């Protein structure tokens, strides 16, 4: 059994992007802070409770990627496919077609991903008055980049403008170079984590620290803890004391979620002009997002083409209603790419499950679908602080009125000021927190 003789400076629980970014930045800044404090130890002690599930790439806008120094190999722009046209959501197309948008916004977007100020909001509102179809495309982009259900039209447009150039990015790459990190696996179906406050192990300290006992029986102590997981994951793993400290309950969750149907093709390749993100629109004039906007994401390697079709369904779904939604999404895909059916190798969900499977198999499939769902939120958390000093929340519901994962990344950059101090960050000229993005 692995043992840590001293308590950790920082423990991150969960796989969300912002917490992994925080681990990277914490290791980078710690030596400067330790020198100021005249500590003998210049290397931080950090831990990561990694949830045992497949790593997923996410789409990140270019301004966010540059501002937070996220690695990106290539860039693409989403395409909007309707019965009338195919529109590429690129900077050139957007500002040419929607001439009511001021050109000044284009430069501003490339420099800083912070939300629009009052003047910029009025400019966007004026643009929507002159060209209301702009909101159609903003809604489509928001379906992929957003997590909040309640958001103003001008903020949807702003989020869409932030997403004119996208890159696929794996958040776990952030911690690949972190040499001072100890990692523990956390099984999705495991028992709850037991949490308590204990006296610090350091002889000179009279403060209390966090102690977590894992399902394996191993205990971890830490001065600072970051909850870096989804709301459902927190509800599954946390015991009552931790839930009380985090002040989170189910009411924050929306009644709707996004569910993926993954298709694997052996030899089929999408046409070269099809972008990694395509949004099919039933209507060009303000389509209803849940039923008339159909996102499709694609990727491929040397052997397989992978396509994910996203559909909207209730969070408390019935298997029959969800598979019906998948059937509609699949029908739409084959309408556009009829030749793909011949090369289908596998799909993540059997669409005949309502008649062909036992109750045990149905239950297992429901669990799998719930784990793969993308959470949506009714309410937006405002601040990463919790009721307990030293315990912070980077749940994706945090500032979810911003395109994911910008809201939690802004909060993570603010946490650096809590964990170190402003003077340390000011002396580090490359620190991102000198120009922290704030929530609207």
JSON list of N, CA, C and O in Angstrom, two decimals, residues 9-10 12 19-34 41-47 173-182 416 419-420 424-425 428:
[
{"chain": "A", "resi": 9, "resn": "UNK", "atom": "N", "xyz": [0.31, 19.36, 0.01]},
{"chain": "A", "resi": 9, "resn": "UNK", "atom": "CA", "xyz": [0.00, 20.78, -0.10]},
{"chain": "A", "resi": 9, "resn": "UNK", "atom": "C", "xyz": [-1.31, 20.99, -0.86]},
{"chain": "A", "resi": 9, "resn": "UNK", "atom": "O", "xyz": [-2.06, 21.92, -0.57]},
{"chain": "A", "resi": 10, "resn": "UNK", "atom": "N", "xyz": [-1.55, 20.12, -1.84]},
{"chain": "A", "resi": 10, "resn": "UNK", "atom": "CA", "xyz": [-2.74, 20.27, -2.69]},
{"chain": "A", "resi": 10, "resn": "UNK", "atom": "C", "xyz": [-3.21, 18.90, -3.15]},
{"chain": "A", "resi": 10, "resn": "UNK", "atom": "O", "xyz": [-2.42, 18.10, -3.66]},
{"chain": "A", "resi": 12, "resn": "UNK", "atom": "N", "xyz": [-6.27, 17.23, -5.58]},
{"chain": "A", "resi": 12, "resn": "UNK", "atom": "CA", "xyz": [-7.34, 17.46, -6.55]},
{"chain": "A", "resi": 12, "resn": "UNK", "atom": "C", "xyz": [-8.13, 16.17, -6.72]},
{"chain": "A", "resi": 12, "resn": "UNK", "atom": "O", "xyz": [-7.54, 15.11, -6.97]},
{"chain": "A", "resi": 19, "resn": "UNK", "atom": "N", "xyz": [-9.03, 21.71, -12.75]},
{"chain": "A", "resi": 19, "resn": "UNK", "atom": "CA", "xyz": [-8.21, 21.22, -11.65]},
{"chain": "A", "resi": 19, "resn": "UNK", "atom": "C", "xyz": [-6.86, 20.69, -12.12]},
{"chain": "A", "resi": 19, "resn": "UNK", "atom": "O", "xyz": [-5.84, 20.83, -11.42]},
{"chain": "A", "resi": 20, "resn": "UNK", "atom": "N", "xyz": [-6.83, 20.07, -13.30]},
{"chain": "A", "resi": 20, "resn": "UNK", "atom": "CA", "xyz": [-5.57, 19.57, -13.84]},
{"chain": "A", "resi": 20, "resn": "UNK", "atom": "C", "xyz": [-4.69, 20.75, -14.27]},
{"chain": "A", "resi": 20, "resn": "UNK", "atom": "O", "xyz": [-3.46, 20.70, -14.12]},
{"chain": "A", "resi": 21, "resn": "UNK", "atom": "N", "xyz": [-5.30, 21.80, -14.81]},
{"chain": "A", "resi": 21, "resn": "UNK", "atom": "CA", "xyz": [-4.54, 23.01, -15.12]},
{"chain": "A", "resi": 21, "resn": "UNK", "atom": "C", "xyz": [-3.95, 23.61, -13.85]},
{"chain": "A", "resi": 21, "resn": "UNK", "atom": "O", "xyz": [-2.81, 24.06, -13.82]},
{"chain": "A", "resi": 22, "resn": "UNK", "atom": "N", "xyz": [-4.73, 23.58, -12.76]},
{"chain": "A", "resi": 22, "resn": "UNK", "atom": "CA", "xyz": [-4.27, 24.11, -11.48]},
{"chain": "A", "resi": 22, "resn": "UNK", "atom": "C", "xyz": [-3.05, 23.34, -10.97]},
{"chain": "A", "resi": 22, "resn": "UNK", "atom": "O", "xyz": [-2.10, 23.94, -10.44]},
{"chain": "A", "resi": 23, "resn": "UNK", "atom": "N", "xyz": [-3.04, 22.02, -11.13]},
{"chain": "A", "resi": 23, "resn": "UNK", "atom": "CA", "xyz": [-1.89, 21.22, -10.71]},
{"chain": "A", "resi": 23, "resn": "UNK", "atom": "C", "xyz": [-0.62, 21.64, -11.46]},
{"chain": "A", "resi": 23, "resn": "UNK", "atom": "O", "xyz": [0.45, 21.78, -10.86]},
{"chain": "A", "resi": 24, "resn": "UNK", "atom": "N", "xyz": [-0.76, 21.84, -12.75]},
{"chain": "A", "resi": 24, "resn": "UNK", "atom": "CA", "xyz": [0.41, 22.26, -13.54]},
{"chain": "A", "resi": 24, "resn": "UNK", "atom": "C", "xyz": [0.94, 23.62, -13.09]},
{"chain": "A", "resi": 24, "resn": "UNK", "atom": "O", "xyz": [2.15, 23.80, -12.90]},
{"chain": "A", "resi": 25, "resn": "UNK", "atom": "N", "xyz": [0.04, 24.57, -12.90]},
{"chain": "A", "resi": 25, "resn": "UNK", "atom": "CA", "xyz": [0.46, 25.91, -12.50]},
{"chain": "A", "resi": 25, "resn": "UNK", "atom": "C", "xyz": [0.98, 25.94, -11.07]},
{"chain": "A", "resi": 25, "resn": "UNK", "atom": "O", "xyz": [1.91, 26.69, -10.75]},
{"chain": "A", "resi": 26, "resn": "UNK", "atom": "N", "xyz": [0.42, 25.13, -10.20]},
{"chain": "A", "resi": 26, "resn": "UNK", "atom": "CA", "xyz": [0.86, 25.08, -8.81]},
{"chain": "A", "resi": 26, "resn": "UNK", "atom": "C", "xyz": [2.31, 24.60, -8.72]},
{"chain": "A", "resi": 26, "resn": "UNK", "atom": "O", "xyz": [3.12, 25.18, -7.99]},
{"chain": "A", "resi": 27, "resn": "UNK", "atom": "N", "xyz": [2.64, 23.57, -9.48]},
{"chain": "A", "resi": 27, "resn": "UNK", "atom": "CA", "xyz": [4.03, 23.08, -9.48]},
{"chain": "A", "resi": 27, "resn": "UNK", "atom": "C", "xyz": [4.97, 24.14, -10.03]},
{"chain": "A", "resi": 27, "resn": "UNK", "atom": "O", "xyz": [6.09, 24.31, -9.54]},
{"chain": "A", "resi": 28, "resn": "UNK", "atom": "N", "xyz": [4.52, 24.87, -11.03]},
{"chain": "A", "resi": 28, "resn": "UNK", "atom": "CA", "xyz": [5.38, 25.88, -11.65]},
{"chain": "A", "resi": 28, "resn": "UNK", "atom": "C", "xyz": [5.66, 27.05, -10.71]},
{"chain": "A", "resi": 28, "resn": "UNK", "atom": "O", "xyz": [6.77, 27.59, -10.68]},
{"chain": "A", "resi": 29, "resn": "UNK", "atom": "N", "xyz": [4.67, 27.47, -9.92]},
{"chain": "A", "resi": 29, "resn": "UNK", "atom": "CA", "xyz": [4.81, 28.64, -9.06]},
{"chain": "A", "resi": 29, "resn": "UNK", "atom": "C", "xyz": [5.35, 28.33, -7.68]},
{"chain": "A", "resi": 29, "resn": "UNK", "atom": "O", "xyz": [5.86, 29.23, -7.00]},
{"chain": "A", "resi": 30, "resn": "UNK", "atom": "N", "xyz": [5.25, 27.09, -7.24]},
{"chain": "A", "resi": 30, "resn": "UNK", "atom": "CA", "xyz": [5.61, 26.75, -5.86]},
{"chain": "A", "resi": 30, "resn": "UNK", "atom": "C", "xyz": [7.05, 27.12, -5.50]},
{"chain": "A", "resi": 30, "resn": "UNK", "atom": "O", "xyz": [7.28, 27.66, -4.41]},
{"chain": "A", "resi": 31, "resn": "UNK", "atom": "N", "xyz": [8.06, 26.84, -6.33]},
{"chain": "A", "resi": 31, "resn": "UNK", "atom": "CA", "xyz": [9.44, 27.19, -5.94]},
{"chain": "A", "resi": 31, "resn": "UNK", "atom": "C", "xyz": [9.63, 28.67, -5.63]},
{"chain": "A", "resi": 31, "resn": "UNK", "atom": "O", "xyz": [10.34, 29.03, -4.68]},
{"chain": "A", "resi": 32, "resn": "UNK", "atom": "N", "xyz": [8.99, 29.55, -6.40]},
{"chain": "A", "resi": 32, "resn": "UNK", "atom": "CA", "xyz": [9.09, 30.99, -6.15]},
{"chain": "A", "resi": 32, "resn": "UNK", "atom": "C", "xyz": [8.47, 31.36, -4.81]},
{"chain": "A", "resi": 32, "resn": "UNK", "atom": "O", "xyz": [9.03, 32.15, -4.03]},
{"chain": "A", "resi": 33, "resn": "UNK", "atom": "N", "xyz": [7.31, 30.77, -4.51]},
{"chain": "A", "resi": 33, "resn": "UNK", "atom": "CA", "xyz": [6.64, 31.03, -3.24]},
{"chain": "A", "resi": 33, "resn": "UNK", "atom": "C", "xyz": [7.47, 30.50, -2.08]},
{"chain": "A", "resi": 33, "resn": "UNK", "atom": "O", "xyz": [7.62, 31.18, -1.05]},
{"chain": "A", "resi": 34, "resn": "UNK", "atom": "N", "xyz": [8.03, 29.30, -2.22]},
{"chain": "A", "resi": 34, "resn": "UNK", "atom": "CA", "xyz": [8.83, 28.71, -1.14]},
{"chain": "A", "resi": 34, "resn": "UNK", "atom": "C", "xyz": [10.09, 29.54, -0.87]},
{"chain": "A", "resi": 34, "resn": "UNK", "atom": "O", "xyz": [10.54, 29.67, 0.27]},
{"chain": "A", "resi": 41, "resn": "UNK", "atom": "N", "xyz": [12.12, 23.38, 1.73]},
{"chain": "A", "resi": 41, "resn": "UNK", "atom": "CA", "xyz": [11.51, 22.55, 0.69]},
{"chain": "A", "resi": 41, "resn": "UNK", "atom": "C", "xyz": [11.05, 23.42, -0.47]},
{"chain": "A", "resi": 41, "resn": "UNK", "atom": "O", "xyz": [10.25, 24.32, -0.31]},
{"chain": "A", "resi": 42, "resn": "UNK", "atom": "N", "xyz": [11.57, 23.13, -1.67]},
{"chain": "A", "resi": 42, "resn": "UNK", "atom": "CA", "xyz": [11.20, 23.89, -2.88]},
{"chain": "A", "resi": 42, "resn": "UNK", "atom": "C", "xyz": [10.32, 23.08, -3.82]},
{"chain": "A", "resi": 42, "resn": "UNK", "atom": "O", "xyz": [9.97, 23.54, -4.90]},
{"chain": "A", "resi": 43, "resn": "UNK", "atom": "N", "xyz": [9.97, 21.86, -3.42]},
{"chain": "A", "resi": 43, "resn": "UNK", "atom": "CA", "xyz": [9.17, 20.98, -4.27]},
{"chain": "A", "resi": 43, "resn": "UNK", "atom": "C", "xyz": [7.83, 20.74, -3.60]},
{"chain": "A", "resi": 43, "resn": "UNK", "atom": "O", "xyz": [7.77, 20.34, -2.43]},
{"chain": "A", "resi": 44, "resn": "UNK", "atom": "N", "xyz": [6.72, 20.97, -4.30]},
{"chain": "A", "resi": 44, "resn": "UNK", "atom": "CA", "xyz": [5.39, 20.78, -3.67]},
{"chain": "A", "resi": 44, "resn": "UNK", "atom": "C", "xyz": [5.03, 19.30, -3.56]},
{"chain": "A", "resi": 44, "resn": "UNK", "atom": "O", "xyz": [5.52, 18.46, -4.32]},
{"chain": "A", "resi": 45, "resn": "UNK", "atom": "N", "xyz": [4.16, 19.01, -2.62]},
{"chain": "A", "resi": 45, "resn": "UNK", "atom": "CA", "xyz": [3.57, 17.67, -2.51]},
{"chain": "A", "resi": 45, "resn": "UNK", "atom": "C", "xyz": [2.14, 17.77, -3.02]},
{"chain": "A", "resi": 45, "resn": "UNK", "atom": "O", "xyz": [1.31, 18.45, -2.42]},
{"chain": "A", "resi": 46, "resn": "UNK", "atom": "N", "xyz": [1.85, 17.09, -4.10]},
{"chain": "A", "resi": 46, "resn": "UNK", "atom": "CA", "xyz": [0.52, 17.18, -4.72]},
{"chain": "A", "resi": 46, "resn": "UNK", "atom": "C", "xyz": [-0.05, 15.79, -4.95]},
{"chain": "A", "resi": 46, "resn": "UNK", "atom": "O", "xyz": [0.70, 14.84, -5.21]},
{"chain": "A", "resi": 47, "resn": "UNK", "atom": "N", "xyz": [-1.35, 15.70, -4.89]},
{"chain": "A", "resi": 47, "resn": "UNK", "atom": "CA", "xyz": [-2.03, 14.43, -5.13]},
{"chain": "A", "resi": 47, "resn": "UNK", "atom": "C", "xyz": [-3.21, 14.60, -6.06]},
{"chain": "A", "resi": 47, "resn": "UNK", "atom": "O", "xyz": [-3.82, 15.68, -6.14]},
{"chain": "A", "resi": 173, "resn": "UNK", "atom": "N", "xyz": [-3.37, 15.69, -20.61]},
{"chain": "A", "resi": 173, "resn": "UNK", "atom": "CA", "xyz": [-2.03, 16.04, -21.05]},
{"chain": "A", "resi": 173, "resn": "UNK", "atom": "C", "xyz": [-1.40, 17.11, -20.16]},
{"chain": "A", "resi": 173, "resn": "UNK", "atom": "O", "xyz": [-0.17, 17.26, -20.13]},
{"chain": "A", "resi": 174, "resn": "UNK", "atom": "N", "xyz": [-2.22, 17.86, -19.44]},
{"chain": "A", "resi": 174, "resn": "UNK", "atom": "CA", "xyz": [-1.71, 18.92, -18.56]},
{"chain": "A", "resi": 174, "resn": "UNK", "atom": "C", "xyz": [-0.82, 18.36, -17.45]},
{"chain": "A", "resi": 174, "resn": "UNK", "atom": "O", "xyz": [0.14, 19.02, -17.03]},
{"chain": "A", "resi": 175, "resn": "UNK", "atom": "N", "xyz": [-1.15, 17.19, -16.96]},
{"chain": "A", "resi": 175, "resn": "UNK", "atom": "CA", "xyz": [-0.40, 16.64, -15.83]},
{"chain": "A", "resi": 175, "resn": "UNK", "atom": "C", "xyz": [0.66, 15.64, -16.27]},
{"chain": "A", "resi": 175, "resn": "UNK", "atom": "O", "xyz": [1.34, 15.05, -15.42]},
{"chain": "A", "resi": 176, "resn": "UNK", "atom": "N", "xyz": [0.82, 15.46, -17.58]},
{"chain": "A", "resi": 176, "resn": "UNK", "atom": "CA", "xyz": [1.82, 14.50, -18.05]},
{"chain": "A", "resi": 176, "resn": "UNK", "atom": "C", "xyz": [3.23, 14.88, -17.67]},
{"chain": "A", "resi": 176, "resn": "UNK", "atom": "O", "xyz": [4.09, 14.02, -17.45]},
{"chain": "A", "resi": 177, "resn": "UNK", "atom": "N", "xyz": [3.49, 16.18, -17.56]},
{"chain": "A", "resi": 177, "resn": "UNK", "atom": "CA", "xyz": [4.84, 16.66, -17.23]},
{"chain": "A", "resi": 177, "resn": "UNK", "atom": "C", "xyz": [5.00, 17.04, -15.77]},
{"chain": "A", "resi": 177, "resn": "UNK", "atom": "O", "xyz": [6.07, 17.53, -15.37]},
{"chain": "A", "resi": 178, "resn": "UNK", "atom": "N", "xyz": [3.97, 16.83, -14.97]},
{"chain": "A", "resi": 178, "resn": "UNK", "atom": "CA", "xyz": [4.05, 17.19, -13.55]},
{"chain": "A", "resi": 178, "resn": "UNK", "atom": "C", "xyz": [4.75, 16.07, -12.80]},
{"chain": "A", "resi": 178, "resn": "UNK", "atom": "O", "xyz": [4.20, 14.98, -12.61]},
{"chain": "A", "resi": 179, "resn": "UNK", "atom": "N", "xyz": [5.97, 16.34, -12.36]},
{"chain": "A", "resi": 179, "resn": "UNK", "atom": "CA", "xyz": [6.81, 15.28, -11.77]},
{"chain": "A", "resi": 179, "resn": "UNK", "atom": "C", "xyz": [6.56, 15.08, -10.29]},
{"chain": "A", "resi": 179, "resn": "UNK", "atom": "O", "xyz": [6.96, 14.06, -9.72]},
{"chain": "A", "resi": 180, "resn": "UNK", "atom": "N", "xyz": [5.91, 16.04, -9.63]},
{"chain": "A", "resi": 180, "resn": "UNK", "atom": "CA", "xyz": [5.73, 15.96, -8.17]},
{"chain": "A", "resi": 180, "resn": "UNK", "atom": "C", "xyz": [4.34, 15.45, -7.78]},
{"chain": "A", "resi": 180, "resn": "UNK", "atom": "O", "xyz": [3.92, 15.64, -6.65]},
{"chain": "A", "resi": 181, "resn": "UNK", "atom": "N", "xyz": [3.67, 14.79, -8.72]},
{"chain": "A", "resi": 181, "resn": "UNK", "atom": "CA", "xyz": [2.27, 14.41, -8.50]},
{"chain": "A", "resi": 181, "resn": "UNK", "atom": "C", "xyz": [2.16, 12.92, -8.17]},
{"chain": "A", "resi": 181, "resn": "UNK", "atom": "O", "xyz": [2.74, 12.07, -8.86]},
{"chain": "A", "resi": 182, "resn": "UNK", "atom": "N", "xyz": [1.42, 12.61, -7.11]},
{"chain": "A", "resi": 182, "resn": "UNK", "atom": "CA", "xyz": [1.08, 11.23, -6.77]},
{"chain": "A", "resi": 182, "resn": "UNK", "atom": "C", "xyz": [-0.39, 11.00, -7.13]},
{"chain": "A", "resi": 182, "resn": "UNK", "atom": "O", "xyz": [-1.25, 11.81, -6.77]},
{"chain": "A", "resi": 416, "resn": "UNK", "atom": "N", "xyz": [-5.12, 30.40, -7.50]},
{"chain": "A", "resi": 416, "resn": "UNK", "atom": "CA", "xyz": [-3.68, 30.57, -7.32]},
{"chain": "A", "resi": 416, "resn": "UNK", "atom": "C", "xyz": [-3.38, 31.72, -6.37]},
{"chain": "A", "resi": 416, "resn": "UNK", "atom": "O", "xyz": [-2.41, 31.68, -5.60]},
{"chain": "A", "resi": 419, "resn": "UNK", "atom": "N", "xyz": [-3.95, 30.29, -2.92]},
{"chain": "A", "resi": 419, "resn": "UNK", "atom": "CA", "xyz": [-2.97, 29.29, -2.49]},
{"chain": "A", "resi": 419, "resn": "UNK", "atom": "C", "xyz": [-1.57, 29.88, -2.32]},
{"chain": "A", "resi": 419, "resn": "UNK", "atom": "O", "xyz": [-0.77, 29.37, -1.55]},
{"chain": "A", "resi": 420, "resn": "UNK", "atom": "N", "xyz": [-1.28, 30.94, -3.07]},
{"chain": "A", "resi": 420, "resn": "UNK", "atom": "CA", "xyz": [0.00, 31.62, -2.91]},
{"chain": "A", "resi": 420, "resn": "UNK", "atom": "C", "xyz": [-0.29, 33.03, -2.40]},
{"chain": "A", "resi": 420, "resn": "UNK", "atom": "O", "xyz": [-0.84, 33.20, -1.34]},
{"chain": "A", "resi": 424, "resn": "UNK", "atom": "N", "xyz": [3.58, 37.02, -5.24]},
{"chain": "A", "resi": 424, "resn": "UNK", "atom": "CA", "xyz": [4.25, 35.93, -5.95]},
{"chain": "A", "resi": 424, "resn": "UNK", "atom": "C", "xyz": [3.83, 35.91, -7.41]},
{"chain": "A", "resi": 424, "resn": "UNK", "atom": "O", "xyz": [4.67, 35.77, -8.32]},
{"chain": "A", "resi": 425, "resn": "UNK", "atom": "N", "xyz": [2.54, 36.06, -7.66]},
{"chain": "A", "resi": 425, "resn": "UNK", "atom": "CA", "xyz": [2.04, 35.99, -9.02]},
{"chain": "A", "resi": 425, "resn": "UNK", "atom": "C", "xyz": [2.48, 37.19, -9.85]},
{"chain": "A", "resi": 425, "resn": "UNK", "atom": "O", "xyz": [2.73, 37.07, -11.04]},
{"chain": "A", "resi": 428, "resn": "UNK", "atom": "N", "xyz": [6.00, 36.71, -11.11]},
{"chain": "A", "resi": 428, "resn": "UNK", "atom": "CA", "xyz": [6.10, 35.73, -12.19]},
{"chain": "A", "resi": 428, "resn": "UNK", "atom": "C", "xyz": [5.47, 36.34, -13.45]},
{"chain": "A", "resi": 428, "resn": "UNK", "atom": "O", "xyz": [4.27, 36.35, -13.60]}
]
